[in-house]
Coordinates of C-alpha atoms in Angstrom, one line a residue:
M30 CA 0.2 0.0 -0.2
A31 CA 2.7 2.4 0.8
R32 CA 4.3 1.8 -2.6
E33 CA 0.9 2.7 -4.1
L34 CA 1.0 5.8 -2.3
L35 CA 4.5 6.6 -3.3
E36 CA 3.7 6.2 -6.7
H37 CA 0.9 8.5 -6.7
I38 CA 2.7 11.1 -4.9
T39 CA 5.6 11.2 -7.0
K40 CA 3.8 11.0 -10.1
N41 CA 1.9 14.2 -9.3
M42 CA 4.5 16.1 -7.7
N43 CA 5.8 19.6 -9.1
R44 CA 2.9 19.7 -11.7
P45 CA 4.1 21.5 -14.9
K46 CA 2.0 24.4 -16.5
T47 CA 0.8 22.1 -19.2
R48 CA -0.4 18.5 -19.4
K49 CA 2.1 17.4 -21.7
Q50 CA 4.8 18.3 -19.9
L51 CA 3.1 16.6 -16.5
Q52 CA 2.9 13.5 -18.9
K53 CA 6.4 13.5 -19.9
E54 CA 7.5 14.2 -16.3
L55 CA 5.6 11.5 -14.8
E56 CA 6.9 9.0 -17.4
T57 CA 10.6 10.2 -16.1
L58 CA 9.7 9.6 -12.8
K59 CA 8.7 6.2 -13.1
V60 CA 12.0 5.5 -15.0
Q61 CA 13.9 6.8 -12.5
L62 CA 12.6 5.5 -9.7
K63 CA 12.0 2.1 -11.4
L64 CA 8.4 1.8 -9.8
Y65 CA 7.5 -1.4 -11.7
A66 CA 10.9 -3.3 -11.2
P67 CA 11.0 -6.1 -8.6
E68 CA 12.0 -5.3 -5.0
K69 CA 13.9 -6.5 -2.5
N70 CA 13.5 -5.6 1.3
E71 CA 16.2 -2.9 1.3
K72 CA 14.8 -1.4 -1.6
A73 CA 11.3 -1.1 0.3
K74 CA 12.8 0.4 3.2
N75 CA 14.6 3.0 1.2
K76 CA 11.3 3.9 -0.8
L77 CA 9.7 4.2 2.8
K78 CA 12.3 6.9 3.5
L79 CA 11.8 8.4 0.6
W80 CA 8.1 8.5 1.3
D81 CA 8.7 10.4 4.3
V82 CA 11.0 12.5 2.6
I83 CA 8.5 13.6 0.0
F84 CA 5.2 13.7 2.4
T85 CA 7.1 16.1 5.1
N86 CA 8.9 18.4 2.5
A87 CA 6.4 18.7 -0.4
S88 CA 5.3 22.2 -1.3
E89 CA 2.0 20.4 -2.8
G90 CA -0.8 19.5 -0.5
I91 CA -1.3 15.6 0.3
V92 CA -4.3 14.4 2.2
I93 CA -5.0 10.9 3.1
T94 CA -8.5 9.6 3.8
D95 CA -10.4 6.3 4.9
D96 CA -12.6 4.7 2.6
Q97 CA -15.4 7.0 3.9
G98 CA -13.5 10.3 3.1
I99 CA -12.4 10.9 6.8
I100 CA -8.8 12.5 7.0
E101 CA -6.4 10.2 8.6
S102 CA -3.2 12.2 7.5
I103 CA -2.2 15.6 6.0
N104 CA 1.6 17.1 5.2
P105 CA 2.4 20.5 6.0
G106 CA 1.9 21.8 2.7
F107 CA -1.6 20.7 2.9
S108 CA -1.4 23.3 5.8
T109 CA 0.3 25.8 4.0
I110 CA -2.3 25.9 1.1
T111 CA -5.5 25.2 3.0
K112 CA -4.7 27.2 6.2
Y113 CA -6.1 24.3 8.7
S114 CA -3.6 22.7 11.0
T115 CA -3.4 18.8 11.4
T116 CA -5.4 19.1 14.8
E117 CA -8.4 21.1 13.0
V118 CA -8.6 18.2 10.1
I119 CA -7.9 15.0 11.5
G120 CA -11.1 13.0 12.2
R121 CA -13.1 15.4 9.7
K122 CA -14.5 14.9 6.7
I123 CA -12.5 16.0 3.5
S124 CA -15.7 18.1 2.4
I125 CA -14.7 20.8 5.1
L126 CA -12.9 21.8 1.8
K127 CA -16.1 21.9 -0.3
S128 CA -16.7 25.5 -2.1
N129 CA -20.1 25.9 -4.1
R130 CA -18.3 26.5 -7.1
H131 CA -19.2 22.9 -8.8
N132 CA -22.7 21.7 -9.1
S133 CA -23.6 18.1 -8.2
T134 CA -22.9 17.1 -11.8
F135 CA -19.2 18.0 -11.0
Y136 CA -19.0 15.6 -8.0
H137 CA -20.9 13.0 -9.4
D138 CA -18.5 12.8 -12.5
M139 CA -15.6 12.9 -10.1
W140 CA -16.8 9.7 -8.0
H141 CA -17.6 7.8 -11.3
S142 CA -13.9 8.2 -12.2
L143 CA -12.8 6.8 -8.9
N144 CA -14.9 4.0 -8.7
K145 CA -14.6 2.8 -12.1
H146 CA -10.9 3.8 -12.8
G147 CA -9.6 4.3 -9.3
V148 CA -8.4 7.7 -10.2
W149 CA -9.5 11.0 -10.7
Q150 CA -7.6 14.5 -11.5
G151 CA -8.7 17.8 -12.6
E152 CA -9.2 21.6 -11.9
I153 CA -11.1 22.3 -8.6
W154 CA -12.4 25.2 -6.6
N155 CA -11.8 24.6 -3.0
R156 CA -12.1 26.7 0.3
R157 CA -9.6 27.6 2.6
K158 CA -10.1 27.7 6.5
D159 CA -10.5 31.8 5.9
G160 CA -13.3 31.4 3.4
E161 CA -11.5 32.1 0.5
I162 CA -12.3 30.4 -2.7
Y163 CA -9.1 29.2 -4.7
P164 CA -8.3 27.1 -7.7
E165 CA -6.5 23.7 -7.5
W166 CA -4.8 21.1 -9.4
L167 CA -6.2 18.0 -7.9
S168 CA -5.0 14.5 -8.2
I169 CA -6.9 11.6 -6.5
K170 CA -6.3 7.8 -6.3
A171 CA -8.3 4.7 -4.7
V172 CA -5.7 2.5 -2.7
K173 CA -7.2 -0.9 -2.8
D174 CA -6.0 -3.7 -0.5
S175 CA -5.1 -7.4 -1.6
E176 CA -9.2 -8.1 -1.8
N177 CA -9.4 -5.2 -4.0
Q178 CA -11.3 -3.3 -1.7
V179 CA -10.7 0.4 -1.3
R180 CA -9.4 1.3 1.8
Q181 CA -8.0 5.0 1.6
Y182 CA -7.7 7.8 -0.9
V183 CA -4.9 9.9 -1.3
G184 CA -5.2 13.3 -2.8
I185 CA -2.3 15.5 -4.1
F186 CA -3.0 18.9 -5.0
S187 CA -1.1 22.3 -6.0
D188 CA -2.6 26.0 -5.7
I189 CA -2.9 27.1 -9.0
S190 CA -4.6 30.7 -8.6
Q191 CA -1.5 32.4 -9.2
N192 CA -0.9 30.4 -12.6
I193 CA -4.6 30.9 -13.5
R194 CA -4.0 35.1 -13.1
N195 CA -1.1 34.9 -15.1
Q196 CA -2.4 33.0 -18.0
N197 CA -5.2 35.6 -18.1
H198 CA -7.9 32.4 -17.2
G199 CA -9.1 33.9 -13.8
H200 CA -10.6 37.1 -15.0
A201 CA -14.1 35.7 -13.6
Y202 CA -13.0 35.7 -9.9
Y203 CA -9.9 37.8 -10.1
D204 CA -8.9 41.3 -11.1
P205 CA -6.5 40.8 -13.9
L206 CA -4.9 44.4 -13.3
T207 CA -4.2 44.2 -9.2
G208 CA -4.3 40.3 -9.1
L209 CA -7.1 40.7 -5.7
P210 CA -10.4 38.7 -6.1
N211 CA -13.2 40.5 -7.3
R212 CA -16.9 41.1 -6.7
L213 CA -18.0 37.5 -7.3
L214 CA -15.6 36.2 -4.7
L215 CA -16.4 39.0 -2.4
H216 CA -20.0 37.8 -2.2
D217 CA -19.0 34.0 -1.7
R218 CA -16.6 34.9 1.0
L219 CA -18.4 37.2 2.7
S220 CA -21.3 34.6 3.0
F221 CA -18.7 32.4 4.6
M222 CA -17.4 34.6 7.1
L223 CA -20.9 35.8 8.1
N224 CA -21.4 31.8 8.7
H225 CA -18.0 31.9 10.6
A226 CA -19.2 35.0 12.7
R227 CA -22.8 33.7 13.5
R228 CA -21.0 30.3 14.8
T229 CA -18.3 32.4 17.2
K230 CA -20.8 35.2 18.1
S231 CA -18.0 37.5 16.9
L232 CA -18.2 40.9 15.3
M233 CA -17.2 41.3 11.6
A234 CA -16.8 44.4 9.1
L235 CA -17.0 45.3 5.7
L236 CA -15.2 48.6 4.4
L237 CA -16.0 50.1 1.0
L238 CA -13.5 52.2 -0.3
D239 CA -13.9 54.7 -3.4
L240 CA -10.7 56.7 -4.9
N241 CA -12.0 60.3 -5.0
R242 CA -11.2 62.0 -8.7
F243 CA -9.7 58.9 -9.9
K244 CA -11.5 59.8 -13.4
I245 CA -9.5 63.0 -13.5
I246 CA -6.0 61.2 -12.8
N247 CA -7.1 58.7 -15.9
D248 CA -8.2 61.6 -17.9
T249 CA -5.1 63.9 -17.5
L250 CA -2.5 61.5 -16.9
G251 CA -3.7 58.6 -19.1
Y252 CA -4.9 54.8 -18.4
L253 CA -1.4 53.8 -17.8
N254 CA -0.7 55.8 -15.0
G255 CA -4.2 55.2 -13.8
D256 CA -3.1 51.6 -13.9
I257 CA -0.3 52.3 -11.9
L258 CA -2.1 54.2 -9.2
L259 CA -4.4 51.5 -8.5
Q260 CA -1.7 48.8 -8.2
T261 CA -0.2 50.8 -5.7
I262 CA -3.2 51.4 -3.6
A263 CA -4.1 47.4 -3.5
N264 CA -0.6 46.9 -2.4
R265 CA -0.7 49.3 0.3
L266 CA -4.4 48.0 1.3
N267 CA -2.5 44.5 1.3
D268 CA 0.1 45.5 3.3
S269 CA -1.8 47.6 6.1
L270 CA -4.2 44.3 6.8
R271 CA -3.7 41.1 8.9
D272 CA -3.5 37.5 7.1
V273 CA -7.0 37.1 8.3
D274 CA -8.2 40.3 6.4
A275 CA -9.4 40.2 2.7
V276 CA -9.0 42.9 0.2
F277 CA -11.1 43.0 -2.9
R278 CA -11.4 45.2 -6.3
L279 CA -14.9 46.1 -7.0
G280 CA -14.8 48.4 -10.1
D281 CA -12.7 51.2 -11.3
D282 CA -11.9 52.8 -8.2
E283 CA -13.5 51.1 -5.9
F284 CA -12.7 48.5 -3.3
A285 CA -14.0 46.5 -0.5
I286 CA -12.3 45.2 2.6
I287 CA -13.4 42.5 5.3
L288 CA -12.4 42.6 8.7
E289 CA -12.6 39.0 10.3
E290 CA -13.3 39.0 14.2
I291 CA -12.8 42.3 15.4
S292 CA -13.5 43.0 19.3
Q293 CA -15.3 46.3 18.9
Q294 CA -16.6 48.8 16.1
Q295 CA -13.7 51.2 17.0
D296 CA -11.7 48.7 15.5
A297 CA -12.9 49.0 11.9
A298 CA -12.8 52.9 12.7
K299 CA -9.0 52.4 13.3
V300 CA -8.3 50.3 10.2
A301 CA -10.4 53.0 8.2
K302 CA -8.1 56.1 9.6
R303 CA -5.1 53.8 8.7
I304 CA -5.8 53.5 5.1
L305 CA -6.9 57.2 4.8
T306 CA -3.5 57.8 6.2
L307 CA -1.8 55.4 3.9
C308 CA -3.7 56.4 0.4
T309 CA -2.5 60.4 1.1
Q310 CA 1.1 59.3 1.1
P311 CA 2.4 60.7 -2.6
I312 CA 2.5 58.4 -5.5
K313 CA 5.1 58.8 -7.9
L314 CA 3.9 58.7 -11.6
D315 CA 6.1 59.9 -14.5
D316 CA 7.4 63.6 -13.5
H317 CA 3.7 63.8 -11.2
E318 CA 3.5 63.6 -7.6
L319 CA 0.0 62.5 -6.5
Y320 CA -1.8 62.5 -3.5
V321 CA -5.1 60.4 -3.7
T322 CA -8.0 60.5 -0.8
T323 CA -10.4 58.0 -0.4
S324 CA -14.1 58.0 0.8
I325 CA -14.7 54.8 3.3
G326 CA -18.2 53.3 4.1
I327 CA -18.3 51.0 7.4
S328 CA -21.0 48.3 8.1
I329 CA -20.6 46.0 11.0
F330 CA -22.2 42.3 11.5
P331 CA -24.7 41.8 13.1
S332 CA -25.7 45.4 13.7
D333 CA -25.7 46.7 10.6
G334 CA -26.9 43.7 8.3
E335 CA -27.1 39.8 8.7
N336 CA -26.6 38.8 5.3
P337 CA -24.1 39.9 2.3
E338 CA -26.8 42.3 0.6
Q339 CA -27.5 44.1 3.6
L340 CA -23.9 44.5 4.9
L341 CA -22.7 46.0 0.9
K342 CA -26.0 47.9 0.7
N343 CA -25.2 49.7 3.8
A344 CA -21.7 50.2 3.3
E345 CA -22.7 51.8 0.1
A346 CA -24.8 54.2 2.1
A347 CA -22.1 55.2 4.0
M348 CA -19.5 55.5 2.1
Q349 CA -21.8 57.8 -0.3
R350 CA -22.3 59.8 2.8
A351 CA -18.6 59.9 3.6
K352 CA -18.2 61.4 0.2
E353 CA -20.9 64.3 0.9
M354 CA -19.0 65.0 4.3
G355 CA -15.8 65.8 2.0
I356 CA -12.8 64.3 0.8
N357 CA -10.5 61.9 2.6
N358 CA -13.6 60.7 5.0
Y359 CA -14.8 57.5 6.7
Q360 CA -18.7 56.9 7.9
H361 CA -20.0 54.4 9.9
Y362 CA -23.5 52.9 8.7
K363 CA -26.8 54.8 10.2
P364 CA -30.3 53.8 9.5
A365 CA -31.2 57.3 8.3
M366 CA -28.8 57.1 5.4
N367 CA -30.5 54.1 4.2
A368 CA -33.8 56.5 4.3
K369 CA -32.0 59.1 2.6
A370 CA -30.7 56.6 -0.5
F371 CA -34.6 55.6 -0.6
E372 CA -35.5 59.0 -0.9
Q373 CA -33.0 59.6 -3.9
L374 CA -34.3 56.4 -5.8
T375 CA -38.0 57.7 -5.3
L376 CA -37.0 60.6 -6.7
E377 CA -34.5 59.5 -9.7
H378 CA -37.7 57.2 -10.4
N379 CA -40.4 59.9 -10.6
L380 CA -37.6 62.0 -12.4
R381 CA -37.8 59.7 -15.5
K382 CA -41.5 60.2 -15.7
A383 CA -41.5 63.9 -15.0
L384 CA -40.7 65.0 -18.5
K385 CA -43.4 62.7 -20.1
R386 CA -46.0 64.1 -17.6
D387 CA -45.3 67.8 -18.3
E388 CA -44.5 68.3 -15.0
F389 CA -41.4 70.6 -15.4
V390 CA -41.7 74.6 -15.7
L391 CA -39.4 77.6 -16.3
F392 CA -39.0 80.2 -14.2
Y393 CA -37.3 83.4 -15.0
Q394 CA -35.3 86.1 -13.1
P395 CA -35.0 89.7 -14.8
Q396 CA -31.3 90.9 -15.4
I397 CA -31.6 94.8 -15.1
D398 CA -29.5 97.6 -16.1
T399 CA -29.5 100.0 -13.3
E400 CA -27.7 102.9 -15.3
N401 CA -31.3 103.4 -17.2
Q402 CA -33.5 100.8 -15.0
T403 CA -34.5 98.5 -17.8
L404 CA -34.9 94.7 -18.2
I405 CA -32.1 93.6 -20.6
G406 CA -32.3 89.9 -20.2
V407 CA -34.0 86.9 -18.1
E408 CA -32.0 84.1 -17.1
A409 CA -34.3 80.6 -17.3
L410 CA -34.3 78.3 -14.2
I411 CA -35.9 75.0 -14.4
R412 CA -38.4 74.0 -11.3
W413 CA -40.2 70.7 -11.2
N414 CA -44.0 70.8 -10.1
H415 CA -44.7 67.1 -8.6
P416 CA -48.2 66.6 -8.4
Q417 CA -47.9 65.5 -4.8
L418 CA -44.4 66.7 -3.7
G419 CA -45.1 70.1 -5.2
M420 CA -42.6 72.9 -6.4
I421 CA -39.0 70.9 -5.9
P422 CA -36.0 73.1 -5.9
P423 CA -33.1 72.4 -8.7
A424 CA -30.7 71.7 -6.1
Q425 CA -32.6 68.8 -5.4
F426 CA -33.0 67.0 -8.4
I427 CA -30.8 68.5 -11.0
P428 CA -27.4 66.6 -9.1
I429 CA -29.6 63.3 -9.9
A430 CA -30.2 63.9 -13.3
E431 CA -26.6 64.9 -13.9
E432 CA -25.4 61.4 -12.5
T433 CA -28.5 59.1 -14.1
G434 CA -28.0 61.0 -17.6
I435 CA -31.5 62.1 -17.5
I436 CA -30.1 66.1 -17.9
I437 CA -29.5 65.4 -21.4
P438 CA -33.6 65.4 -22.8
I439 CA -34.1 67.7 -19.4
G440 CA -31.3 70.3 -20.9
E441 CA -32.9 70.1 -24.1
W442 CA -36.3 70.7 -23.1
V443 CA -35.2 73.5 -21.3
L444 CA -33.5 75.3 -24.5
F445 CA -36.4 74.9 -26.4
S446 CA -38.7 76.0 -24.1
A447 CA -36.7 79.4 -23.3
C448 CA -36.2 79.8 -26.9
E449 CA -40.0 79.0 -27.8
Q450 CA -41.0 81.6 -25.0
L451 CA -38.6 84.3 -25.6
K452 CA -39.8 84.3 -29.6
Y453 CA -43.2 84.3 -28.3
W454 CA -42.3 87.8 -26.0
Q455 CA -41.3 89.2 -28.9
K456 CA -44.2 88.9 -31.1
H457 CA -46.5 90.0 -28.6
F458 CA -44.7 92.4 -26.7
N459 CA -42.2 93.8 -29.2
T460 CA -39.1 93.3 -26.5
D461 CA -35.5 92.8 -27.3
I462 CA -34.5 91.3 -24.1
S463 CA -31.9 88.2 -24.4
V464 CA -32.7 84.7 -22.7
S465 CA -29.7 83.0 -20.9
V466 CA -29.7 79.0 -20.6
N467 CA -27.5 77.3 -18.2
L468 CA -25.5 74.3 -19.6
S469 CA -24.5 71.5 -17.3
A470 CA -21.0 69.5 -17.3
R471 CA -23.1 66.6 -18.6
Q472 CA -24.9 68.5 -21.5
F473 CA -21.4 70.2 -22.3
Q474 CA -19.9 67.1 -22.9
Q475 CA -22.3 65.6 -25.4
Q476 CA -21.2 64.9 -28.8
D477 CA -24.2 66.5 -30.8
L478 CA -24.7 69.7 -28.3
I479 CA -24.1 72.2 -31.5
S480 CA -26.4 70.2 -33.7
T481 CA -28.8 70.6 -30.5
V482 CA -28.3 74.1 -30.3
A483 CA -28.7 74.9 -33.8
R484 CA -32.0 72.7 -34.3
V485 CA -33.6 74.4 -31.1
L486 CA -33.1 77.7 -32.6
S487 CA -34.2 76.5 -36.2
H488 CA -37.3 75.2 -34.9
T489 CA -38.3 78.4 -32.6
N490 CA -36.9 80.5 -35.2
L491 CA -35.1 82.8 -32.6
C492 CA -32.4 84.7 -33.8
S493 CA -29.1 83.4 -32.0
N494 CA -27.8 86.8 -31.0
F495 CA -31.2 86.6 -28.2
L496 CA -29.5 83.5 -26.8
Q497 CA -26.9 83.3 -24.2
L498 CA -25.4 80.2 -23.0
E499 CA -24.0 80.1 -19.0
I500 CA -21.2 77.3 -18.1
T501 CA -19.9 77.5 -14.8
E502 CA -16.0 78.4 -14.6
S503 CA -14.7 74.8 -13.3
L504 CA -16.6 73.3 -16.3
G505 CA -15.0 75.5 -18.7
M506 CA -11.5 74.6 -17.4
K507 CA -11.9 70.8 -17.2
N508 CA -10.7 70.4 -21.0
P509 CA -10.2 73.8 -22.0
E510 CA -8.9 73.2 -25.5
T511 CA -12.4 71.1 -26.3
T512 CA -13.9 73.9 -24.3
L513 CA -12.6 76.1 -26.6
L514 CA -13.2 74.5 -29.8
T515 CA -17.2 74.1 -28.7
L516 CA -17.3 78.1 -27.6
N517 CA -15.8 79.2 -31.1
K518 CA -18.5 77.1 -32.8
F519 CA -21.2 79.0 -30.8
K520 CA -19.5 82.2 -31.7
D521 CA -19.7 81.3 -35.2
M522 CA -23.2 80.7 -34.7
G523 CA -23.7 84.1 -33.1
I524 CA -24.6 83.0 -29.8
K525 CA -23.4 84.6 -26.4
I526 CA -21.5 82.9 -23.9
A527 CA -21.5 83.7 -20.1
I528 CA -18.9 82.4 -17.4
D529 CA -21.6 81.6 -14.3
D530 CA -20.4 81.5 -11.0
F531 CA -17.1 83.3 -11.7
G532 CA -14.7 83.6 -8.9
T533 CA -15.3 79.9 -7.5
G534 CA -13.4 78.2 -9.8
Y535 CA -9.9 77.7 -10.9
S536 CA -9.3 79.6 -14.1
S537 CA -5.9 79.9 -16.2
L538 CA -6.2 83.6 -17.2
S539 CA -4.1 82.6 -20.4
Y540 CA -7.1 80.1 -21.5
L541 CA -9.9 82.6 -20.2
K542 CA -8.6 85.4 -22.8
K543 CA -8.8 82.7 -25.5
F544 CA -12.4 82.1 -24.8
P545 CA -14.8 83.9 -27.0
I546 CA -16.7 85.0 -23.7
H547 CA -19.5 87.7 -23.8
T548 CA -20.3 87.9 -20.1
L549 CA -18.7 87.2 -16.5
K550 CA -21.4 86.7 -13.5
I551 CA -20.2 87.5 -10.2
D552 CA -21.1 84.5 -8.0
R553 CA -23.9 85.4 -5.1
S554 CA -21.3 84.2 -2.7
F555 CA -19.3 87.4 -2.9
V556 CA -22.1 89.6 -3.3
K557 CA -23.5 88.6 -0.2
D558 CA -21.3 90.0 2.2
I559 CA -19.2 92.9 0.1
S560 CA -20.7 95.4 2.3
I561 CA -19.3 93.7 5.7
D562 CA -16.1 91.6 4.3
P563 CA -13.2 93.3 3.0
N564 CA -12.3 90.2 1.3
D565 CA -15.4 89.8 -0.8
E566 CA -14.8 93.6 -1.8
A567 CA -11.6 92.8 -2.8
I568 CA -12.4 90.0 -5.0
V569 CA -16.0 91.7 -6.3
K570 CA -13.6 94.6 -7.3
A571 CA -10.8 92.5 -8.9
I572 CA -13.5 90.7 -11.2
I573 CA -15.2 93.9 -12.2
V574 CA -11.8 95.5 -13.3
L575 CA -10.8 92.0 -15.0
A576 CA -13.9 92.2 -17.2
Q577 CA -13.4 95.9 -18.0
T578 CA -9.9 95.4 -19.2
M579 CA -10.9 92.2 -21.4
N580 CA -13.7 94.2 -22.7
L581 CA -16.5 92.1 -21.4
E582 CA -20.0 92.7 -20.1
V583 CA -20.3 91.9 -16.0
I584 CA -23.4 90.9 -14.2
A585 CA -23.8 90.6 -10.5
E586 CA -25.8 87.8 -9.3
G587 CA -27.6 87.6 -5.5
V588 CA -28.2 91.4 -5.2
E589 CA -30.5 91.4 -2.2
K590 CA -29.6 94.8 -0.3
D591 CA -29.3 98.4 -1.6
E592 CA -26.0 98.7 -0.4
Q593 CA -24.9 95.9 -2.1
L594 CA -26.0 97.6 -4.9
Q595 CA -24.7 100.7 -4.7
Y596 CA -21.1 99.2 -4.1
L597 CA -21.2 97.6 -7.1
I598 CA -22.4 100.7 -9.3
K599 CA -19.5 102.6 -7.7
Q600 CA -17.0 99.7 -8.6
G601 CA -18.6 99.9 -12.0
C602 CA -20.6 96.9 -12.5
K603 CA -24.3 98.6 -13.5
K604 CA -25.8 95.0 -14.6
V605 CA -27.4 93.1 -11.7
Q606 CA -29.8 90.2 -11.0
G607 CA -31.5 89.3 -7.7
Y608 CA -34.3 89.5 -5.1
L609 CA -33.8 93.3 -4.8
Y610 CA -35.3 93.8 -8.2
S611 CA -37.3 90.3 -8.6
P612 CA -36.9 86.4 -7.2
P613 CA -37.4 83.8 -10.6
V614 CA -40.9 84.3 -11.6
D615 CA -43.5 82.3 -14.1
T616 CA -44.1 83.8 -17.0
K617 CA -47.4 85.7 -16.4
K618 CA -45.8 88.0 -13.5
L619 CA -42.7 88.5 -16.0
E620 CA -44.9 89.9 -18.4
I621 CA -46.0 92.6 -15.9
L622 CA -42.4 94.3 -16.5
F623 CA -43.4 94.8 -20.1
T624 CA -46.3 96.8 -19.4
Q625 CA -44.9 98.3 -15.9
L626 CA -43.4 102.1 -16.6
D627 CA -40.7 101.4 -13.6
P628 CA -39.6 97.9 -14.6
A629 CA -37.0 97.8 -12.0
K630 CA -39.8 97.5 -9.3
I631 CA -39.7 94.5 -7.4
I632 CA -42.5 91.8 -8.5
S633 CA -44.9 91.0 -6.0

């Protein structure tokens, strides 16, 4: 029997990468060991010694079971690969290694081969003690006695997860860039660890990590540098955790960490703080030195969920909250986060139907020339008149529309409605005011933006010089070369361009002077305190001087008090909009201005 074990073991040692190489090596081993030559007692003893050396020193895992699959003996290689010690497995069924990666047909075929031929070999996914599912090459031989009855089974296996990754065959379970297990294995590992935590009555934590502004790094430094960044972060995460913990890559810039058997909730917070510190250490890419920030959400078993789906959903909610709280932040899950997430989901669901149901309405805020107290233009501002929730402000639904892409059809509706309305006013009130329409970041990136604007002007028959498109300062600087091309096309069409919220971004003046801009709009945050804050006064004054130097129009937003107005007029800014003159109003109230003797009066 020992001879049979030795033969099977030596035949499966140091498995090559290809089956042809394996067969060649097996034949060589047979010749070298003369396994089929007549044996003398001395030779038998030598083979038993060789068996002992191989059994003890093999890097492959070796396990011997009885005919019922009860483990009788393992070698050190078994423990290295599976993480189980001898005392933990002796006397237990070999099925403790079983994963859920194979169906019943797979195991039926395996036992059919063992019963019929006495051997089976192939690739199989098993489970380590810590719950990780891994691929191995396994060879099993049935050892029979003199009466041809199976007495034992011997199994030899090698961990081939690295080979699979190297050969790009493991993409279903491992991320090929970082080598980390992916979302599929996360669910499996999470299920296993939850069962373990229930049995041991211990706490377990799930951390979701999102790298902030990763897309910008990809766009500006290229995907190669982005890949290096992700690999660096993956290595730092792995190096910062215990052996029993696990890191996963879930998407472009999203990672997950399972913390096993923590003693208290604060342990997860300590790990989160350590990760935040690690990620902010500089990363050198070519000639650039980057500082990466991270948002982390934490959910704890059992308080924050008792199944993988709940823990993942709640960690996601906590991570989104961390993003809202600012860069390089972590948050523990709180039930209120899911309430907010549900509210956002409901809002998104209703938002998709709002356009078809004609629930949007445009309000218009007058723009006043204070020098002669005349109405010179209006800014179109969208409102959502929900049948149950009432009037929903844009700050509540525009970010959702941006994120989901619904902003594209909504933006086109705003542009068409505003142009159509202005054409109506021109016809019935003989007015020559202009209309300003905001372009969102998502709209500005759409490929057919120019043709969309041209089509709207054509359909409404509005002359292009009455339309002013507003983009934010930060939007314009995201990709200045592309922005310049787009704005020049608008200029060629006769459309005016305004930079909205000017002073809040980080403009490059060298690019700013190249842009075909007609108007700078001073952000309301600077106007608000110009009568009491010297810094705001200085900023407003500088913007006005800049506009005058560049021969641009300048409009101040958010003018609510007379002292603000007087300061602006004194500095040379004579065009304003704000509640001092009028809040955003519907078309009927605005039309009062067209017939008033003093159009600068506040609309009641």
